PDB file of C-alpha atoms in Angstrom:
ATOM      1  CA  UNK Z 149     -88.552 -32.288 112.166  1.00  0.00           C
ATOM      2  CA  UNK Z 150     -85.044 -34.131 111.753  1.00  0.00           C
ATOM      3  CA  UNK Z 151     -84.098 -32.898 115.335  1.00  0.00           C
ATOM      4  CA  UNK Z 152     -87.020 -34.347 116.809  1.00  0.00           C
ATOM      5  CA  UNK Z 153     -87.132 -37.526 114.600  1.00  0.00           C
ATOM      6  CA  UNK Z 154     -83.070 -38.439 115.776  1.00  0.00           C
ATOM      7  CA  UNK Z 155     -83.667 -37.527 119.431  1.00  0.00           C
ATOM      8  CA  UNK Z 156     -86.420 -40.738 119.412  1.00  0.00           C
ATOM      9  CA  UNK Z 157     -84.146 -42.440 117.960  1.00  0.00           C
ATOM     10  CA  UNK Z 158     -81.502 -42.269 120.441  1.00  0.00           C
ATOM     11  CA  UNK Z 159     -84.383 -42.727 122.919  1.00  0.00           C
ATOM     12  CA  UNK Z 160     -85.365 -45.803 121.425  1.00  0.00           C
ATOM     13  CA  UNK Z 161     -82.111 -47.540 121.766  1.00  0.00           C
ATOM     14  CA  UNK Z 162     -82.673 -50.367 124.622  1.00  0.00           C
ATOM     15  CA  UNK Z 163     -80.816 -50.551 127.388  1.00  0.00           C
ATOM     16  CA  UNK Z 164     -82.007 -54.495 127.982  1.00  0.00           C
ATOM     17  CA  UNK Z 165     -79.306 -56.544 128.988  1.00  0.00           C
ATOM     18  CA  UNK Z 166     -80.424 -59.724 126.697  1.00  0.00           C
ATOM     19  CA  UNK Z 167     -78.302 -63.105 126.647  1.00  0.00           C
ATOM     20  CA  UNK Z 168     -78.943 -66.318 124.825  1.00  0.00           C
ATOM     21  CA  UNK Z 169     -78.913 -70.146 125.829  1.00  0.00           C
ATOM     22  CA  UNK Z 170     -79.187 -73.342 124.351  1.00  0.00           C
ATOM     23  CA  UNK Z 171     -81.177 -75.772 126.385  1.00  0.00           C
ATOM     24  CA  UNK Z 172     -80.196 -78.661 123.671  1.00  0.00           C
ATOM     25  CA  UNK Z 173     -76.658 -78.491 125.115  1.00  0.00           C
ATOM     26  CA  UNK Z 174     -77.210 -78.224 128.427  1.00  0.00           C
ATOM     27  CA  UNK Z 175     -79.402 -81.413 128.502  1.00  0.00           C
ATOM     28  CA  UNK Z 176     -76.799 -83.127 126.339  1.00  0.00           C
ATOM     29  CA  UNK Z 177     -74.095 -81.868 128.636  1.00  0.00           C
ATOM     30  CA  UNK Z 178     -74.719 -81.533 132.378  1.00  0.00           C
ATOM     31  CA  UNK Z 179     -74.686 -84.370 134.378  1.00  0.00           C
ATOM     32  CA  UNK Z 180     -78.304 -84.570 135.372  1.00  0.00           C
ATOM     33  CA  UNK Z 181     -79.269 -84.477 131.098  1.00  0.00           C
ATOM     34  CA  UNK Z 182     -76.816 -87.112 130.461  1.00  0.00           C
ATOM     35  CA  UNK Z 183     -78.246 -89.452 133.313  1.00  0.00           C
ATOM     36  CA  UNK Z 184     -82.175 -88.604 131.687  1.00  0.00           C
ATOM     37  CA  UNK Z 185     -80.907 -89.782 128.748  1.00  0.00           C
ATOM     38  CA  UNK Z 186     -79.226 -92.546 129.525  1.00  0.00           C
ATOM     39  CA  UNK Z 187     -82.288 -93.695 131.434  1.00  0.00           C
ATOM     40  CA  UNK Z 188     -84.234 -93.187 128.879  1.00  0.00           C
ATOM     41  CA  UNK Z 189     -82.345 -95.087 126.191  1.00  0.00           C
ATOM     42  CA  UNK Z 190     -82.086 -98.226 127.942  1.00  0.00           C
ATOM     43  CA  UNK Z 191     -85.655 -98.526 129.056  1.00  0.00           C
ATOM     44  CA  UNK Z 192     -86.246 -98.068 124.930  1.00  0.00           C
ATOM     45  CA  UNK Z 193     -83.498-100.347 124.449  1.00  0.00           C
ATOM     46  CA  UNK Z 194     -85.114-102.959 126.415  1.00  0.00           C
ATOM     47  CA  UNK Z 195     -88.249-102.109 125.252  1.00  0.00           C
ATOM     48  CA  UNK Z 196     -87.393-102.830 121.336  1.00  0.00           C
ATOM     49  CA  UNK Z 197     -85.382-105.904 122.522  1.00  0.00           C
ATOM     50  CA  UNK Z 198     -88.458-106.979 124.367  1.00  0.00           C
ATOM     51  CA  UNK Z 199     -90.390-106.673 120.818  1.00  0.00           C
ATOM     52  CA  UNK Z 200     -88.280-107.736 118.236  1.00  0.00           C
ATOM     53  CA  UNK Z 201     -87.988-111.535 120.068  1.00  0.00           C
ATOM     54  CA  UNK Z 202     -92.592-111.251 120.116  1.00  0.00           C
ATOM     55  CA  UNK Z 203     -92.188-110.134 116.700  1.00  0.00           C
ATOM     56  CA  UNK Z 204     -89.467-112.942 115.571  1.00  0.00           C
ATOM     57  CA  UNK Z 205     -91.958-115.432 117.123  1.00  0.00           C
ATOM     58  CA  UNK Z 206     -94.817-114.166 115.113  1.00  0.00           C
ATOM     59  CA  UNK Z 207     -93.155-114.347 111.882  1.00  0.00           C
ATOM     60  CA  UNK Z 208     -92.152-118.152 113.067  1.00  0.00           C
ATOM     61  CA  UNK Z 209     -96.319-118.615 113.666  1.00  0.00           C
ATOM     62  CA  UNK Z 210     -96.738-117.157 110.234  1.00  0.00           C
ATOM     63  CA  UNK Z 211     -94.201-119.199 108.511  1.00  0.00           C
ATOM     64  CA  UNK Z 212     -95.228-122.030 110.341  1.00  0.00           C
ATOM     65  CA  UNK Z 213     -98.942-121.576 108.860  1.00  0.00           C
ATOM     66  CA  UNK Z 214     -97.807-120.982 105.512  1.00  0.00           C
ATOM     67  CA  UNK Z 215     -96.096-124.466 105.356  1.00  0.00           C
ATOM     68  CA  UNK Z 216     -99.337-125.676 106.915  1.00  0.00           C
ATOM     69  CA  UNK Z 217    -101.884-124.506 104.557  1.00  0.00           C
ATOM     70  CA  UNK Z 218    -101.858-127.450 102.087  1.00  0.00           C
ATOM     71  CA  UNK Z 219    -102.050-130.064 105.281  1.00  0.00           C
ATOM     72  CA  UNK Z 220    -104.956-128.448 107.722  1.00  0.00           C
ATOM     73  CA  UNK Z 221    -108.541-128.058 106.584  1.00  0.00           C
ATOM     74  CA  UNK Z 222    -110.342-124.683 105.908  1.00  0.00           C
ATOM     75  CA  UNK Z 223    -112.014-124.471 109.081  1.00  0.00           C
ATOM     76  CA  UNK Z 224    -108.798-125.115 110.564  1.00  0.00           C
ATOM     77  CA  UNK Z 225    -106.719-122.665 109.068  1.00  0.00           C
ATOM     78  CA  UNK Z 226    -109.524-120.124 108.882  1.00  0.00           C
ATOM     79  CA  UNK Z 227    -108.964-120.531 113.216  1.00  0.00           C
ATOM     80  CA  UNK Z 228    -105.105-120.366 112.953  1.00  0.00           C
ATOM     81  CA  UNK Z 229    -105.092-117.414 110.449  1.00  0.00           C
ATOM     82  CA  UNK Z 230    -107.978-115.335 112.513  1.00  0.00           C
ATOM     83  CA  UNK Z 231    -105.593-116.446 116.216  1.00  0.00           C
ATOM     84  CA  UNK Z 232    -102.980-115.044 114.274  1.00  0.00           C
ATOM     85  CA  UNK Z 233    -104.180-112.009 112.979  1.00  0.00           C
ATOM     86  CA  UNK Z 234    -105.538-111.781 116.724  1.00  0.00           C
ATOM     87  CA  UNK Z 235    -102.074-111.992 118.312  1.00  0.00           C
ATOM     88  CA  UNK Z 236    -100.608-109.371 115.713  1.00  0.00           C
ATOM     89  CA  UNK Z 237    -103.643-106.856 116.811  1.00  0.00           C
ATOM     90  CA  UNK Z 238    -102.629-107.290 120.323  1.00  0.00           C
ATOM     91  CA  UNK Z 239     -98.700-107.041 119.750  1.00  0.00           C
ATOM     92  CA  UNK Z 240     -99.404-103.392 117.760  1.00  0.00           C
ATOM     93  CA  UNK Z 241    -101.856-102.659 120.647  1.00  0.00           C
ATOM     94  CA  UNK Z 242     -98.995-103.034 122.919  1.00  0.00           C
ATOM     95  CA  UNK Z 243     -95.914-101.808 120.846  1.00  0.00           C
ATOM     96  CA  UNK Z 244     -98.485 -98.773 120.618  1.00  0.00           C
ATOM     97  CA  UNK Z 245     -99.146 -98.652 124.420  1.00  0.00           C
ATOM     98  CA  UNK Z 246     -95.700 -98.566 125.115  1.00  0.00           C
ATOM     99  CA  UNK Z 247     -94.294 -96.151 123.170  1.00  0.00           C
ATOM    100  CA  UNK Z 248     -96.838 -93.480 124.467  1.00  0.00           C
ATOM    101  CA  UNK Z 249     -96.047 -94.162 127.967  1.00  0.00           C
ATOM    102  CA  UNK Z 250     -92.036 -93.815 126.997  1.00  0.00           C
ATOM    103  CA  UNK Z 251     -93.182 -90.499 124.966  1.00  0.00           C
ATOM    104  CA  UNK Z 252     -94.840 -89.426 128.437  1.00  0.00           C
ATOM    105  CA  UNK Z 253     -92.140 -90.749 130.986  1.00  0.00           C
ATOM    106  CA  UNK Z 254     -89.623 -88.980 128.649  1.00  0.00           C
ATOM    107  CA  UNK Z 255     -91.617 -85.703 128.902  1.00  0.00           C
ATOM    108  CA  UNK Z 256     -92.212 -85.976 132.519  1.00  0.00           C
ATOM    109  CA  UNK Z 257     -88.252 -86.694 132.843  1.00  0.00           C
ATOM    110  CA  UNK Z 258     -87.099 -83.358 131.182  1.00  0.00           C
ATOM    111  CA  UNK Z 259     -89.945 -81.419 132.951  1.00  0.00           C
ATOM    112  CA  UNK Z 260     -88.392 -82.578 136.398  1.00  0.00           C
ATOM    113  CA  UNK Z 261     -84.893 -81.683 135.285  1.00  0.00           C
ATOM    114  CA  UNK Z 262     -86.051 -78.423 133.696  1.00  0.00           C
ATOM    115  CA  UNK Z 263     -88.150 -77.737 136.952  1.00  0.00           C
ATOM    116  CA  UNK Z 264     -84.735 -78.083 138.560  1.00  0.00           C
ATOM    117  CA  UNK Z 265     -82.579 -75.953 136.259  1.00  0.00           C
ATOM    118  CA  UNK Z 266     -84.736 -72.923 135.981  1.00  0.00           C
ATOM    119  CA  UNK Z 267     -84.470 -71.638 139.468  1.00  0.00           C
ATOM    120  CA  UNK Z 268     -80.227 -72.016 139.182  1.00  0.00           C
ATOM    121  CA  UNK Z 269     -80.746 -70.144 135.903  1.00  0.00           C
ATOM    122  CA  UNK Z 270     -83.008 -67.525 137.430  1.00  0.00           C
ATOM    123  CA  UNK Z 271     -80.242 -66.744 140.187  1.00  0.00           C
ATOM    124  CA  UNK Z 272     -77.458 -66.467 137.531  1.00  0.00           C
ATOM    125  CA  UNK Z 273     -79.626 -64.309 135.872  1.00  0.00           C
ATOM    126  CA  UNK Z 274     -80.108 -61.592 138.926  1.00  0.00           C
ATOM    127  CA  UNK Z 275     -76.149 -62.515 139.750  1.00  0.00           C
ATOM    128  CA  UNK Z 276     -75.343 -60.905 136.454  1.00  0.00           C
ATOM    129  CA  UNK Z 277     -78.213 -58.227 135.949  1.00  0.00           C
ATOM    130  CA  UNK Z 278     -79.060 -60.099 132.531  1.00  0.00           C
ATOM    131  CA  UNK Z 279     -82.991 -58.911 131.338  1.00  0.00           C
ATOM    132  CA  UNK Z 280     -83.968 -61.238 129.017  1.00  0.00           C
ATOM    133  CA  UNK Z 281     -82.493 -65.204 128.218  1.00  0.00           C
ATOM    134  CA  UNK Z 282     -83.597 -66.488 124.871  1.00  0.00           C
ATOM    135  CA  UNK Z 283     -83.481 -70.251 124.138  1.00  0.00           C
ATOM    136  CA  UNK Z 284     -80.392 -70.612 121.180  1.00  0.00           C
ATOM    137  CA  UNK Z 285     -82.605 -71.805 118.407  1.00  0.00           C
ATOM    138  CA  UNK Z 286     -85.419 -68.800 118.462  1.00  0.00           C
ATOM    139  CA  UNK Z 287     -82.616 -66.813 117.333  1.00  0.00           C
ATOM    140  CA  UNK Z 288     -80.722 -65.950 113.810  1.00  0.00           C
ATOM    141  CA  UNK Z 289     -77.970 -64.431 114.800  1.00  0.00           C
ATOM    142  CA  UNK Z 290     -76.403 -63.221 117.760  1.00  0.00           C
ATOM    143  CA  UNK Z 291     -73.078 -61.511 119.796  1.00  0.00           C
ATOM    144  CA  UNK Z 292     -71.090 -65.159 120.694  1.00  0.00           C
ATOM    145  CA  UNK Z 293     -70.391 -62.882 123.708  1.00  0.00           C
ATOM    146  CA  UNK Z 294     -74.423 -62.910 125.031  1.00  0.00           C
ATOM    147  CA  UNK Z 295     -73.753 -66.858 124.855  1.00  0.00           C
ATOM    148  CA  UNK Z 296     -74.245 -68.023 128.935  1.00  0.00           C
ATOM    149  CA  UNK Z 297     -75.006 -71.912 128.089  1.00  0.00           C
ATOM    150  CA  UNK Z 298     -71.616 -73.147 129.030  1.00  0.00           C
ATOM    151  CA  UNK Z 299     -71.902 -70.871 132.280  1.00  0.00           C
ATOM    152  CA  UNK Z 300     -75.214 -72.467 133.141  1.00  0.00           C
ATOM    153  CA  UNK Z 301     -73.781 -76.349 132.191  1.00  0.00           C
ATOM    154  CA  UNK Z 302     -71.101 -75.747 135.042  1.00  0.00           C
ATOM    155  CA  UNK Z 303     -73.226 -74.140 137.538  1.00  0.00           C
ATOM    156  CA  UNK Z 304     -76.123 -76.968 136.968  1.00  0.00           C
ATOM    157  CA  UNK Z 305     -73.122 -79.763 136.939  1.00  0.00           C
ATOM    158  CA  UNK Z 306     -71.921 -77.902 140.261  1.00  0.00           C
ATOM    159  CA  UNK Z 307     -75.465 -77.721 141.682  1.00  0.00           C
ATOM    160  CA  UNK Z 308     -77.615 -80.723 140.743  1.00  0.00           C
ATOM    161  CA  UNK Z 309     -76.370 -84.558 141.361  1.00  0.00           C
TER     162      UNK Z 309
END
């Protein structure tokens, strides 16, 4: 029983050739991620620069009918109160609108560049016999040696304008 019991396990040892990247790092340090995200931040940038003037104004329009209320009639400020309301409604509406389309230009962004990367990865990959590449954070703990994410930053930095 023991000799057949250790001769699976010596069997069972793998002979998988397994390394380990992490894509956070290459975006944040090829080239090509840096430009994405550079991109990306001043379109937001703008964006929130765009908003915070709309949203100045509106505070103006509501200051400007608080100081009001004593002066205008009922029916009156009933109209400015419900225009303003109205114009707050449409500036969520569109601070909404606009952050889902950055949400989905920033997805379609890193899908292009990772579109891009995987086929330089997949040739490293064959280059160097490696079996299986796991992403950095699905793993506890691993050989610093299986580590190929600097490797892939200057190939993709070599590769990809």
């Amino acid at each position: 029983i023991l000799i057949i019991f250790f001769s699976t396990i010596s069997l069972s040892k793998s002979n998988e050739n397994i390394a380990y990247l992490d894509l956070d790092n290459i975006v944040k340090n090829t080239k090509a991620g840096k430009s994405i995200i550079n991109k990306l931040k001043v379109s937001k940038d703008a964006a929130l620069k765009k908003f915070e003037q709309k949203e100045k104004a509106l505070k103006k329009v509501e200051e400007d009918i608080n100081k009001q209320k004593n002066v205008l009639s009922k029916e009156e400020l009933k109209k400015k109160i419900s225009d303003f309301r109205k114009e707050i409604s449409s500036f969520r509406d569109d601070r909404e609108k606009l952050i889902n389309d950055f949400n989905k230009k920033k997805i379609q962004e890193f899908e292009k560049f990772f579109k891009k990367i995987t086929p330089l990865i997949e040739e490293y990959i064959k280059e160097k016999n490696i079996d299986i590449v796991l992403d950095k954070k699905d793993i506890f703990i691993a050989n610093r040696n299986k580590d190929i994410t600097n490797e892939i930053i200057k190939i993709i930095d070599a590769k990809i304008k």
